[in-house]
């Protein structure tokens, strides 16, 4: 994937995010040249409306106001840069790269999240992404709860020409996961992606079930899952932080996929999540097409927001 | 939903009550906190701004300053404004007019349309209607199968949608078919779509034009953030919605989307989805929700729920038994089953006045569903005799029961201990002639 290609695609798709966010900001900044309290409040509003969360926004603006007081920001351009830099700082994350490589066997990805965030679609896109990289991919249908979830994954498997391991509906998801691991070992698979049922993070039982799935997998393949990918919906507000926290407690989350960024939602909550939990965002979903899952890069993300 | 918001507001009000007299500054400060609480609950920024402005205008006016209990007065104003923001009484579905009546469901991807379609069908059937489920999502893989499976589970007729057909044709055909089959309510499940997707929004308009639904319902996720306003505005503007179903409210979302959507569209929220099971759909009562938000509880809903789920005859029998000192382990198990039918303990507690804001404290004390199940399993593993007279359960019996129920002897001991304690409590209650509220649990 060429870098310019990625840039332009990301930019094009992020347009809505950008337009809303940057245009408003530019309008504000071009219209008014003086930095005053009114301007700061309006900027604050834009950030709150991006779902960044009041606490995070206030943190940023405490800092900005200090800078204004110290006369460090001469004009609105400097103000914009300062805000950008502060958001970027919060988005900087531990640099654990997701390699999808496991020298000892299959690399196992466990995909979790609340209902309706787009887990199955993200898995299909991820499988497509990995296949394009020349990996041997397998899917495991451990969402045995939702009606037709297995069918959904199977259809994707057929379309992508990727094997799908499944049991009957309502069977034990851990058992499916176990069989998945076994099959992956046997068939010399590079990456196994395990789909799980959507579950609200506040349901203790279902979180326990997740722990069990995890345990069972590691019995067959040591250290599995190597990546626990939490799928978050960009349309979600402050609750995404609670989701990230509770899923992380149940089964340490190692990465986030942020979906549905092609709407008008701005996904600002990611800033708070990365800042607070130090979990890196791995991917963003910016459309319905298979190519619309993109690796997330914090600097590119912020640049695309502000350009 | 709303638990956290209610907790936050509770704090603000407590502080306000602490002041004998309220200065303008006290009120300003209180309102700043209210504003923060609402924003943290994902209520849209602009909606919050207007709300605070309205409250402020009234609170700083004479209405409050000259009152003898100014804090109460402020709380009353917030309450009234909240009620007006949320809308008044519950509004069910309005299905008068043509037969079959048509309900069109629309919304973003993953908001819960398909599950809601099935839940609505079940709810309508319980009200004596004959629903027909129509899967018109031809895009998402296996979406048709999903609704068909749910229909089968509920034993409700589902339209045999051809995956290649156009949604408009499916809808039109389905209405005709329902009419022939004597079914009186058609529920059309459409594909999830972004509100800015012009082609797909056009498709919805065409469906609406073709089948002229009585209800066009926006299905929205209660966890939605600031964008709820854009989504609701677009769907309402393009399609003209008649109401909203808010889904996934059983999580810990603070539900600000409900206020935002209602505020920008003026359309009522008609139902809330409260769980994954197909009976987890409730009529939405804005007035009661306002009470819940303000920590005043919602006994009305709780009582209705109890009436719906608890078998009255059994409850009466049970009361008699308790009075006569005959509350056996078997009765205990029955009670547990009834309780579980009412929904999660968390749901129940959140409706009790005074406890609503204190969910966190209760969370640790509360047995989770699994524990209730385990208790049931233990009692199931006892012989009839043991259930009637727990005193005979000796060590070897305990061992057998533990084995039979897949638990440990400690678990069995714990249960017996709790039961013995309950017996003692009941005895005391009998002595003090304590009267049990009708139909409610004795513990």
XYZ file of C-alpha atoms in Angstrom:
750
model
C 0.000 0.000 0.000
C 1.565 3.262 -1.129
C 1.746 5.966 1.426
C 0.278 8.704 -0.738
C -2.447 6.342 -1.687
C -3.245 5.745 1.936
C -3.116 9.424 2.742
C -5.490 10.424 0.028
C -7.893 7.619 0.793
C -7.853 8.355 4.476
C -8.288 12.015 3.877
C -11.095 11.509 1.473
C -12.906 9.210 3.842
C -12.173 11.251 6.892
C -13.584 14.208 5.085
C -16.734 14.333 7.125
C -14.835 14.224 10.344
C -12.515 16.822 8.995
C -15.087 19.019 7.406
C -17.170 19.255 10.503
C -14.247 19.659 12.774
C -11.777 21.702 10.811
C -14.193 23.823 8.880
C -15.846 24.940 12.055
C -12.471 25.572 13.517
C -11.244 27.458 10.470
C -14.392 29.484 10.321
C -13.840 30.453 13.869
C -10.216 31.190 13.428
C -10.479 33.060 10.164
C -13.360 35.116 11.377
C -11.734 36.176 14.582
C -8.125 37.012 14.927
C -8.045 37.784 18.578
C -7.830 35.059 21.183
C -10.452 35.754 23.783
C -12.559 33.742 26.194
C -15.436 33.551 23.765
C -13.242 32.039 21.093
C -11.801 29.528 23.533
C -15.254 28.478 24.604
C -16.375 27.969 21.061
C -13.314 25.840 20.374
C -14.053 23.896 23.502
C -17.537 23.264 22.188
C -16.156 21.800 18.973
C -14.035 19.350 20.901
C -16.872 18.352 23.226
C -19.051 17.771 20.176
C -16.437 15.368 18.846
C -17.186 13.130 21.858
C -13.736 13.683 23.278
C -15.200 13.897 26.758
C -15.512 16.933 29.006
C -12.685 15.887 31.293
C -10.175 15.519 28.463
C -11.308 18.706 26.786
C -10.957 20.601 30.033
C -7.483 19.218 30.515
C -6.507 20.418 27.079
C -8.011 23.824 27.595
C -6.502 24.331 31.033
C -3.196 23.963 29.312
C -4.214 26.188 26.417
C -5.490 28.890 28.758
C -2.213 28.799 30.636
C -0.360 29.290 27.406
C -2.611 32.180 26.506
C -2.012 33.748 29.897
C 1.716 33.388 29.498
C 1.357 35.060 26.090
C 2.864 32.041 24.401
C 0.195 32.020 21.731
C 0.378 35.092 19.585
C -2.301 34.383 17.042
C -5.040 31.957 16.209
C -2.676 29.898 14.064
C -0.477 29.243 17.082
C -3.581 28.447 19.095
C -4.641 25.861 16.544
C -1.191 24.290 16.545
C -1.147 24.178 20.316
C -4.495 22.390 20.500
C -3.400 19.995 17.794
C -0.185 19.223 19.613
C -1.983 18.616 22.884
C -4.439 16.183 21.293
C -1.584 14.454 19.533
C 0.260 14.126 22.797
C -2.705 12.362 24.332
C -2.894 10.074 21.353
C 0.716 8.999 21.577
C 0.723 5.406 22.584
C 3.062 2.642 23.516
C 4.740 1.476 20.352
C 3.834 -2.175 20.386
C 3.562 -3.068 16.787
C 0.992 -5.550 15.624
C 2.997 -7.931 13.477
C 0.607 -10.876 13.149
C 3.701 -13.057 13.459
C 4.106 -15.957 15.830
C 7.250 -17.996 15.211
C 5.875 -20.879 17.275
C 2.615 -21.332 15.469
C -0.556 -19.530 14.530
C -0.990 -15.900 15.604
C -4.329 -15.699 17.382
C -6.573 -12.626 17.326
C -9.574 -12.541 19.652
C -12.140 -9.973 18.595
C -14.439 -8.595 21.299
C -16.901 -5.754 21.740
C -20.459 -4.781 22.616
C -23.380 -5.607 20.344
C -23.568 -3.960 16.966
C -20.162 -2.292 16.766
C -19.196 -4.220 13.660
C -17.091 -7.095 14.919
C -17.937 -9.542 12.165
C -17.502 -7.003 9.387
C -14.203 -5.877 10.885
C -13.068 -9.491 10.972
C -13.896 -9.911 7.302
C -11.958 -6.766 6.463
C -9.055 -7.872 8.630
C -8.992 -11.265 6.940
C -8.952 -9.518 3.588
C -6.116 -7.267 4.751
C -4.066 -10.220 5.978
C -4.717 -12.319 2.907
C -3.454 -9.482 0.767
C -0.275 -9.649 2.832
C 0.050 -13.293 1.893
C -1.026 -14.776 5.224
C -2.924 -18.013 5.606
C -5.993 -16.942 7.535
C -8.701 -18.875 9.368
C -11.884 -17.611 11.014
C -13.508 -19.103 14.104
C -17.233 -18.530 14.645
C -17.416 -18.307 18.423
C -20.493 -16.085 18.352
C -22.857 -18.949 18.940
C -25.508 -16.732 20.508
C -26.832 -14.236 18.005
C -29.175 -15.686 15.442
C -27.408 -16.277 12.131
C -24.074 -14.902 13.335
C -22.397 -18.109 12.235
C -24.026 -17.855 8.792
C -22.796 -14.295 8.513
C -19.195 -15.279 9.170
C -19.500 -18.280 6.867
C -20.682 -16.112 3.991
C -17.663 -13.895 4.500
C -15.436 -16.961 4.643
C -16.771 -18.104 1.285
C -16.418 -14.679 -0.294
C -12.854 -14.332 0.942
C -11.999 -17.988 0.376
C -10.943 -18.436 3.990
C -11.823 -21.489 6.111
C -14.337 -21.015 8.923
C -14.473 -23.252 11.999
C -17.938 -23.499 13.484
C -20.261 -25.452 15.759
C -24.010 -25.425 16.024
C -25.821 -22.313 17.243
C -25.959 -22.013 21.046
C -23.061 -24.378 21.590
C -20.263 -23.465 23.991
C -18.135 -20.708 22.441
C -15.071 -21.957 24.303
C -15.420 -25.321 22.638
C -15.525 -23.665 19.220
C -12.474 -21.611 20.105
C -10.653 -24.750 21.213
C -11.482 -26.560 17.994
C -10.399 -23.470 16.100
C -6.990 -23.568 17.732
C -6.641 -27.253 17.008
C -7.635 -26.850 13.372
C -5.253 -23.916 12.957
C -2.360 -25.981 14.267
C -3.217 -28.881 12.024
C -3.625 -26.798 8.900
C -0.547 -24.704 9.510
C -2.467 -21.449 9.592
C -0.652 -18.095 10.049
C -3.418 -16.018 11.630
C -6.591 -17.213 13.353
C -9.295 -14.639 13.978
C -11.896 -15.552 16.578
C -15.294 -13.845 16.399
C -17.193 -13.580 19.680
C -20.758 -12.674 20.494
C -21.433 -9.020 21.162
C -21.781 -8.499 24.873
C -22.408 -5.502 27.025
C -19.386 -4.909 29.194
C -21.517 -4.699 32.319
C -22.706 -8.300 32.107
C -20.551 -10.156 34.581
C -21.422 -13.618 33.283
C -20.595 -12.769 29.719
C -17.299 -11.233 30.746
C -16.533 -14.461 32.604
C -17.342 -16.379 29.455
C -14.754 -14.289 27.646
C -12.149 -15.176 30.245
C -12.953 -18.819 29.723
C -12.617 -18.570 25.953
C -9.240 -17.022 26.514
C -8.130 -19.700 28.962
C -9.188 -22.491 26.690
C -7.342 -21.034 23.735
C -4.101 -20.691 25.636
C -4.305 -24.342 26.572
C -3.960 -25.306 22.955
C -1.667 -22.540 21.747
C 0.611 -21.034 24.413
C 0.203 -17.275 24.891
C -2.909 -17.192 22.722
C -4.603 -14.862 22.086
C -1.676 -12.757 20.949
C -3.942 -9.845 20.206
C -7.251 -9.000 21.858
C -8.880 -6.529 19.528
C -11.665 -4.440 21.025
C -14.000 -3.093 18.370
C -15.483 0.303 19.192
C -18.166 2.190 17.274
C -17.155 5.790 16.528
C -20.767 6.819 17.019
C -20.534 5.842 20.683
C -20.151 8.601 23.206
C -18.555 8.499 26.624
C -19.658 4.920 27.128
C -16.816 3.746 24.890
C -14.424 4.543 27.724
C -16.392 2.338 30.075
C -16.423 -0.384 27.445
C -12.670 -0.195 27.037
C -12.120 -0.252 30.791
C -14.336 -3.221 31.547
C -13.274 -5.320 28.583
C -9.703 -4.567 29.533
C -10.365 -5.811 33.043
C -11.919 -9.019 31.807
C -9.338 -9.840 29.200
C -6.460 -7.446 28.726
C -7.201 -5.578 25.514
C -4.116 -5.085 23.375
C -5.609 -3.062 20.565
C -8.640 -1.126 19.399
C -10.435 -1.039 16.069
C -12.543 2.082 15.651
C -15.386 1.494 13.194
C -17.954 3.614 11.372
C -15.760 6.683 10.995
C -17.360 7.350 7.620
C -20.466 8.872 9.166
C -20.660 12.247 10.850
C -19.468 10.865 14.178
C -16.030 12.067 15.087
C -14.764 9.327 17.331
C -13.140 11.798 19.696
C -13.523 9.429 22.615
C -10.512 7.526 21.299
C -8.320 10.343 22.531
C -9.551 9.802 26.067
C -9.247 6.040 25.818
C -5.709 6.033 24.501
C -4.723 8.666 27.025
C -6.227 6.928 30.000
C -5.751 3.248 29.262
C -2.671 3.336 27.041
C -4.235 0.916 24.614
C -3.191 1.581 21.031
C -5.729 2.033 18.247
C -4.791 -0.466 15.552
C -7.342 0.102 12.843
C -10.057 2.424 11.743
C -13.086 1.423 9.690
C -14.013 4.037 7.114
C -16.553 2.355 4.894
C -18.358 -0.749 3.809
C -15.812 -1.969 1.307
C -13.237 -4.606 2.141
C -10.393 -2.114 1.714
C -11.992 0.263 4.168
C -10.123 -1.023 7.191
C -7.022 1.074 7.637
C -4.097 0.925 9.997
C -4.347 3.743 12.474
C -1.491 6.138 12.876
C -1.966 8.793 15.536
C 0.021 11.475 13.763
C -1.666 10.826 10.446
C -4.996 10.780 12.210
C -4.486 14.175 13.809
C -2.996 15.592 10.628
C -5.984 14.427 8.632
C -8.208 16.029 11.231
C -6.538 19.396 11.068
C -5.282 19.834 7.546
C -29.325 3.775 31.967
C -29.171 7.132 33.635
C -27.778 5.708 36.898
C -24.685 7.775 36.781
C -26.483 10.902 35.771
C -28.853 10.460 38.630
C -25.958 9.999 41.049
C -24.306 13.183 39.843
C -27.437 15.270 40.084
C -28.105 13.860 43.524
C -24.789 15.277 44.699
C -25.500 18.684 43.273
C -28.898 18.791 44.924
C -27.515 17.711 48.261
C -25.068 20.539 48.180
C -27.765 23.003 47.245
C -29.916 21.795 50.097
C -27.019 22.498 52.431
C -27.387 26.223 51.904
C -30.084 27.910 53.943
C -30.415 30.669 51.439
C -29.340 30.416 47.865
C -27.273 33.160 46.336
C -27.054 33.616 42.628
C -23.559 32.266 42.915
C -24.710 29.041 44.582
C -27.174 28.475 41.804
C -24.632 29.239 39.104
C -22.259 26.769 40.647
C -24.952 24.129 40.951
C -25.954 24.589 37.359
C -22.358 24.297 36.237
C -22.333 20.873 37.854
C -25.632 19.947 36.234
C -24.219 21.004 32.902
C -21.168 18.824 33.395
C -23.291 15.880 34.464
C -25.435 16.190 31.355
C -22.442 16.509 29.065
C -20.816 13.490 30.615
C -24.058 11.657 29.982
C -23.628 12.428 26.261
C -26.478 14.886 26.050
C -25.736 17.042 23.048
C -23.785 20.200 23.773
C -26.381 22.503 22.277
C -29.245 20.758 24.010
C -27.456 21.148 27.320
C -26.829 24.791 26.661
C -30.490 25.491 26.054
C -31.553 23.393 28.997
C -29.257 25.197 31.404
C -30.333 28.554 30.054
C -33.983 27.714 30.686
C -33.368 26.447 34.200
C -31.181 29.408 35.000
C -33.740 31.894 33.853
C -36.356 30.398 36.107
C -34.049 29.651 39.035
C -32.498 33.059 39.283
C -35.868 34.679 38.904
C -38.187 35.342 41.781
C -39.647 31.875 41.693
C -36.723 30.615 43.730
C -35.219 33.536 45.523
C -38.370 34.328 47.421
C -39.216 30.762 48.228
C -38.824 29.426 51.757
C -37.114 26.321 50.467
C -35.017 27.585 47.605
C -33.087 24.358 47.038
C -36.290 22.367 46.718
C -37.482 24.946 44.298
C -34.409 24.566 42.106
C -34.767 20.800 42.134
C -38.380 21.187 41.150
C -37.425 23.384 38.234
C -34.786 20.938 37.037
C -37.314 18.153 37.359
C -39.954 19.995 35.400
C -37.548 20.991 32.677
C -36.244 17.442 32.488
C -39.747 16.081 32.125
C -40.529 18.551 29.386
C -37.263 17.651 27.661
C -37.995 13.944 27.909
C -41.613 14.277 26.894
C -44.725 13.482 28.864
C -46.552 10.216 29.200
C -45.786 6.942 27.505
C -46.837 6.633 23.903
C -47.377 3.205 22.491
C -47.711 2.461 18.841
C -50.368 4.160 16.822
C -51.596 1.530 14.401
C -54.993 2.923 13.531
C -55.877 3.160 9.845
C -55.224 0.692 7.061
C -55.011 -3.034 7.654
C -52.511 -4.500 7.762
C -50.823 -1.791 9.770
C -47.202 -1.258 8.779
C -44.246 -0.475 11.019
C -41.027 0.531 9.286
C -37.786 0.244 11.222
C -34.737 2.257 10.221
C -31.411 3.187 11.725
C -27.635 3.013 11.579
C -25.731 -0.234 11.304
C -25.629 -2.144 14.560
C -28.266 -0.110 16.348
C -30.333 -3.241 16.914
C -33.062 -3.116 14.277
C -33.384 -6.831 13.692
C -33.588 -7.734 17.360
C -36.034 -4.879 17.896
C -38.205 -6.122 15.033
C -38.516 -9.507 16.709
C -39.137 -7.973 20.136
C -41.831 -5.691 18.736
C -43.522 -8.611 17.031
C -43.585 -10.489 20.297
C -44.912 -7.473 22.162
C -47.633 -6.878 19.583
C -48.703 -10.483 19.687
C -49.043 -10.259 23.454
C -51.419 -7.350 22.831
C -53.561 -9.543 20.617
C -52.238 -8.537 17.223
C -51.041 -10.862 14.481
C -47.618 -9.637 13.380
C -45.721 -10.455 10.199
C -41.955 -10.041 10.197
C -40.358 -8.811 6.994
C -36.600 -8.957 6.538
C -35.746 -6.284 3.981
C -32.032 -6.057 4.697
C -30.585 -7.571 1.560
C -27.101 -6.168 2.118
C -25.675 -7.507 5.353
C -24.746 -11.156 4.983
C -27.188 -13.431 6.830
C -29.427 -10.586 7.985
C -32.439 -12.320 6.456
C -31.528 -15.577 8.178
C -31.185 -13.707 11.461
C -34.746 -12.403 11.435
C -36.067 -15.683 10.070
C -34.409 -17.542 12.946
C -35.839 -15.109 15.490
C -39.266 -15.447 13.903
C -39.029 -19.193 14.206
C -38.017 -18.924 17.858
C -41.089 -16.817 18.529
C -43.295 -18.828 16.236
C -44.185 -15.688 14.310
C -44.600 -15.721 10.545
C -41.665 -14.307 8.631
C -41.717 -13.198 5.027
C -39.669 -15.499 2.757
C -37.489 -12.724 1.405
C -35.461 -13.433 -1.735
C -31.892 -12.224 -1.129
C -31.684 -10.699 -4.618
C -34.930 -8.729 -4.468
C -35.231 -4.955 -4.154
C -36.231 -3.833 -0.670
C -39.134 -1.780 -2.057
C -40.549 -4.808 -3.841
C -40.041 -6.969 -0.779
C -41.962 -4.519 1.364
C -44.824 -4.146 -1.093
C -45.077 -7.866 -1.642
C -44.965 -8.597 2.061
C -47.842 -6.259 2.823
C -49.926 -8.004 0.181
C -49.029 -11.360 1.579
C -49.863 -10.371 5.144
C -53.198 -9.097 3.974
C -53.975 -12.424 2.262
C -52.912 -14.394 5.310
C -55.052 -12.329 7.640
C -52.102 -10.902 9.533
C -52.736 -7.396 10.786
C -49.319 -5.874 11.545
C -46.343 -5.862 9.212
C -42.939 -5.093 10.698
C -40.317 -4.217 8.115
C -36.676 -4.588 9.124
C -34.430 -2.557 6.844
C -30.669 -2.557 6.343
C -28.529 -0.401 8.577
C -27.393 2.739 6.820
C -25.565 5.946 7.469
C -27.811 8.976 7.618
C -25.578 10.673 5.043
C -25.809 7.828 2.535
C -28.037 9.455 -0.034
C -28.705 6.369 -2.140
C -29.777 4.284 0.813
C -31.831 7.069 2.353
C -33.605 7.354 -0.968
C -34.350 3.656 -0.821
C -36.003 4.116 2.564
C -38.110 6.938 1.219
C -39.265 4.704 -1.600
C -40.226 1.959 0.811
C -42.126 4.441 2.885
C -43.893 5.796 -0.176
C -44.810 2.286 -1.308
C -46.235 0.890 1.927
C -47.291 4.057 3.796
C -46.415 2.866 7.282
C -48.380 4.096 10.300
C -45.203 4.042 12.319
C -41.740 4.880 11.027
C -39.420 4.090 13.869
C -35.813 5.135 14.265
C -33.887 2.480 16.155
C -31.048 4.161 18.011
C -28.319 2.879 20.284
C -28.516 4.389 23.777
C -24.722 4.590 23.859
C -24.648 7.071 20.984
C -22.684 10.210 21.689
C -22.975 13.759 20.410
C -23.761 12.511 16.919
C -27.210 11.346 18.037
C -28.477 14.779 17.100
C -27.216 14.538 13.511
C -28.531 11.021 13.095
C -31.969 11.818 14.455
C -32.250 15.051 12.509
C -31.310 13.385 9.219
C -33.594 10.394 9.610
C -36.448 12.606 10.712
C -35.833 15.166 7.998
C -35.493 12.630 5.193
C -38.044 10.131 6.302
C -40.321 11.744 8.842
C -40.094 9.412 11.789
C -42.984 8.891 14.183
C -40.991 7.634 17.117
C -37.817 6.097 18.447
C -36.795 2.805 20.002
C -33.745 3.189 22.186
C -31.691 0.009 22.429
C -29.084 -1.516 24.735
C -30.131 0.531 27.737
C -29.197 -2.260 30.144
C -25.539 -1.315 29.926
C -24.029 1.541 31.867
C -24.630 4.154 29.196
C -25.913 7.362 30.661
C -28.470 7.681 27.947
C -28.033 11.315 27.040
C -28.919 10.344 23.468
C -32.524 9.945 24.616
C -32.654 13.591 25.620
C -30.842 14.783 22.520
C -33.017 12.888 20.072
C -36.230 13.915 21.718
C -35.077 17.487 21.924
C -34.113 17.932 18.270
C -36.902 15.932 16.657
C -39.721 16.376 19.135
C -40.602 12.764 18.400
C -41.325 10.463 21.314
C -39.190 7.589 22.440
C -41.668 4.751 22.418
C -39.776 1.731 23.627
C -36.497 0.818 25.206
C -34.620 -2.433 24.635
C -33.421 -3.738 27.961
C -31.648 -6.984 27.182
C -30.710 -9.636 24.687
C -33.715 -11.824 25.294
C -36.706 -11.297 23.071
C -38.969 -10.239 25.919
C -36.603 -7.429 26.912
C -38.602 -4.569 25.427
C -40.370 -2.024 27.592
C -42.773 0.740 26.919
C -40.966 3.975 27.645
C -42.399 6.264 30.286
C -40.650 9.641 30.055
C -42.225 10.944 33.240
C -41.051 7.929 35.166
C -37.605 8.130 33.638
C -37.308 11.697 34.861
C -38.068 10.391 38.327
C -35.455 7.740 37.943
C -32.883 10.268 36.799
C -33.580 12.410 39.813
C -33.187 9.427 42.109
C -36.852 9.310 42.941
C -37.174 5.742 41.802
C -39.796 4.224 39.642
C -42.042 2.079 41.794
C -44.784 2.166 39.212
C -42.731 0.292 36.642
C -41.520 -2.124 39.275
C -45.021 -2.945 40.409
C -46.203 -3.374 36.846
C -43.311 -5.659 36.194
C -44.090 -7.720 39.254
C -47.721 -7.943 38.219
C -46.738 -9.029 34.755
C -44.400 -11.761 35.769
C -45.476 -13.051 39.120
C -48.074 -15.713 39.170
C -50.663 -14.306 41.540
C -52.077 -17.589 42.688
C -48.664 -18.842 43.590
C -47.791 -15.647 45.374
C -50.884 -15.941 47.517
C -50.147 -19.554 48.325
C -46.683 -18.520 49.275
C -47.875 -15.831 51.585
C -50.097 -18.293 53.341
C -47.203 -20.656 53.714
C -44.961 -18.021 55.129
C -47.576 -17.103 57.643
C -47.833 -20.700 58.713
C -44.122 -21.236 59.051
C -44.084 -23.498 56.042
C -41.631 -21.769 53.727
C -39.635 -24.699 52.397
C -36.589 -24.812 50.222
C -38.866 -25.728 47.379
C -40.812 -22.518 47.864
C -37.528 -20.713 48.011
C -36.613 -22.083 44.612
C -39.976 -21.034 43.182
C -39.360 -17.561 44.524
C -35.965 -17.454 42.878
C -37.473 -18.455 39.576
C -40.108 -15.764 39.793
C -37.476 -13.220 40.656
C -35.352 -14.185 37.720
C -38.305 -13.820 35.426
C -38.600 -10.197 36.458
C -35.218 -9.358 35.019
C -31.849 -8.743 36.522
C -31.580 -7.703 40.131
C -29.815 -4.585 38.986
C -32.794 -3.584 36.917
C -35.093 -4.123 39.849
C -32.992 -2.240 42.337
C -32.581 0.720 40.047
C -36.315 1.249 40.150
C -36.615 1.409 43.923
C -36.745 4.954 45.257
C -33.673 5.834 47.225
C -31.641 2.954 45.884
C -31.449 4.147 42.332
C -28.280 6.157 42.762
C -26.599 3.589 44.901
C -26.155 0.809 42.395
C -22.409 0.769 42.880
C -22.719 -0.043 46.557
C -25.070 -2.850 45.755
C -23.122 -4.346 42.960
C -20.790 -6.187 45.278
C -23.562 -7.427 47.494
C -25.676 -8.713 44.709
C -25.581 -12.291 43.635
C -25.048 -12.470 39.923
C -27.319 -14.549 37.770
C -24.899 -17.397 37.914
C -25.153 -17.546 41.663
C -28.915 -17.676 41.455
C -28.636 -20.482 38.966
C -26.274 -22.321 41.236
C -28.684 -21.984 44.119
C -31.396 -23.398 41.954
C -29.175 -26.291 40.938
C -28.408 -27.100 44.549
C -32.056 -27.204 45.512
C -32.800 -29.240 42.416
C -30.308 -31.822 43.583
C -32.095 -32.374 46.876
C -34.706 -35.002 47.444
C -38.272 -33.896 48.059
C -37.903 -34.772 51.692
C -34.794 -32.690 52.036
C -36.449 -29.719 50.458
C -39.314 -29.930 52.889
C -37.205 -30.464 55.958
C -33.729 -29.105 55.631
C -32.763 -30.246 59.123
C -32.189 -33.774 57.879
C -29.466 -32.695 55.482
C -26.399 -34.179 57.120
C -22.809 -34.316 55.956
C -23.205 -37.226 53.583
C -26.335 -35.731 52.084
C -24.499 -32.460 51.595
C -21.754 -34.283 49.801
C -24.250 -35.926 47.487
C -26.050 -32.638 46.823
C -22.814 -30.854 46.022
C -21.875 -33.573 43.602
C -25.280 -33.639 42.012
C -25.364 -29.903 41.438
C -21.786 -29.536 40.350
C -21.002 -27.286 43.287
C -18.939 -27.650 46.441
C -19.973 -28.615 49.958
C -19.185 -25.046 50.962
C -21.739 -23.793 48.476
C -24.349 -26.126 49.893
C -23.491 -25.066 53.439
C -23.738 -21.427 52.494
C -27.161 -21.903 50.980
C -28.441 -23.796 54.007
C -27.062 -21.124 56.289
C -28.789 -18.392 54.327
C -31.979 -20.340 54.307
C -31.838 -20.901 58.054
C -31.295 -17.201 58.549
C -34.229 -16.414 56.376
C -36.381 -18.756 58.399
C -35.398 -16.864 61.525
C -36.193 -13.578 59.899
C -39.555 -14.791 58.774
C -40.323 -16.000 62.262
C -39.567 -12.563 63.617
C -41.722 -10.977 60.981
C -44.587 -13.245 61.889
C -44.251 -12.328 65.528
C -44.329 -8.655 64.769
C -47.351 -9.241 62.516
C -45.472 -7.710 59.684
C -47.605 -7.598 56.603
C -46.069 -8.470 53.312
C -46.856 -6.258 50.404
C -49.069 -8.184 48.057
C -47.235 -10.199 45.500
C -43.785 -9.077 46.470
C -40.940 -11.147 47.688
C -40.645 -12.069 51.332
C -36.946 -11.290 51.396
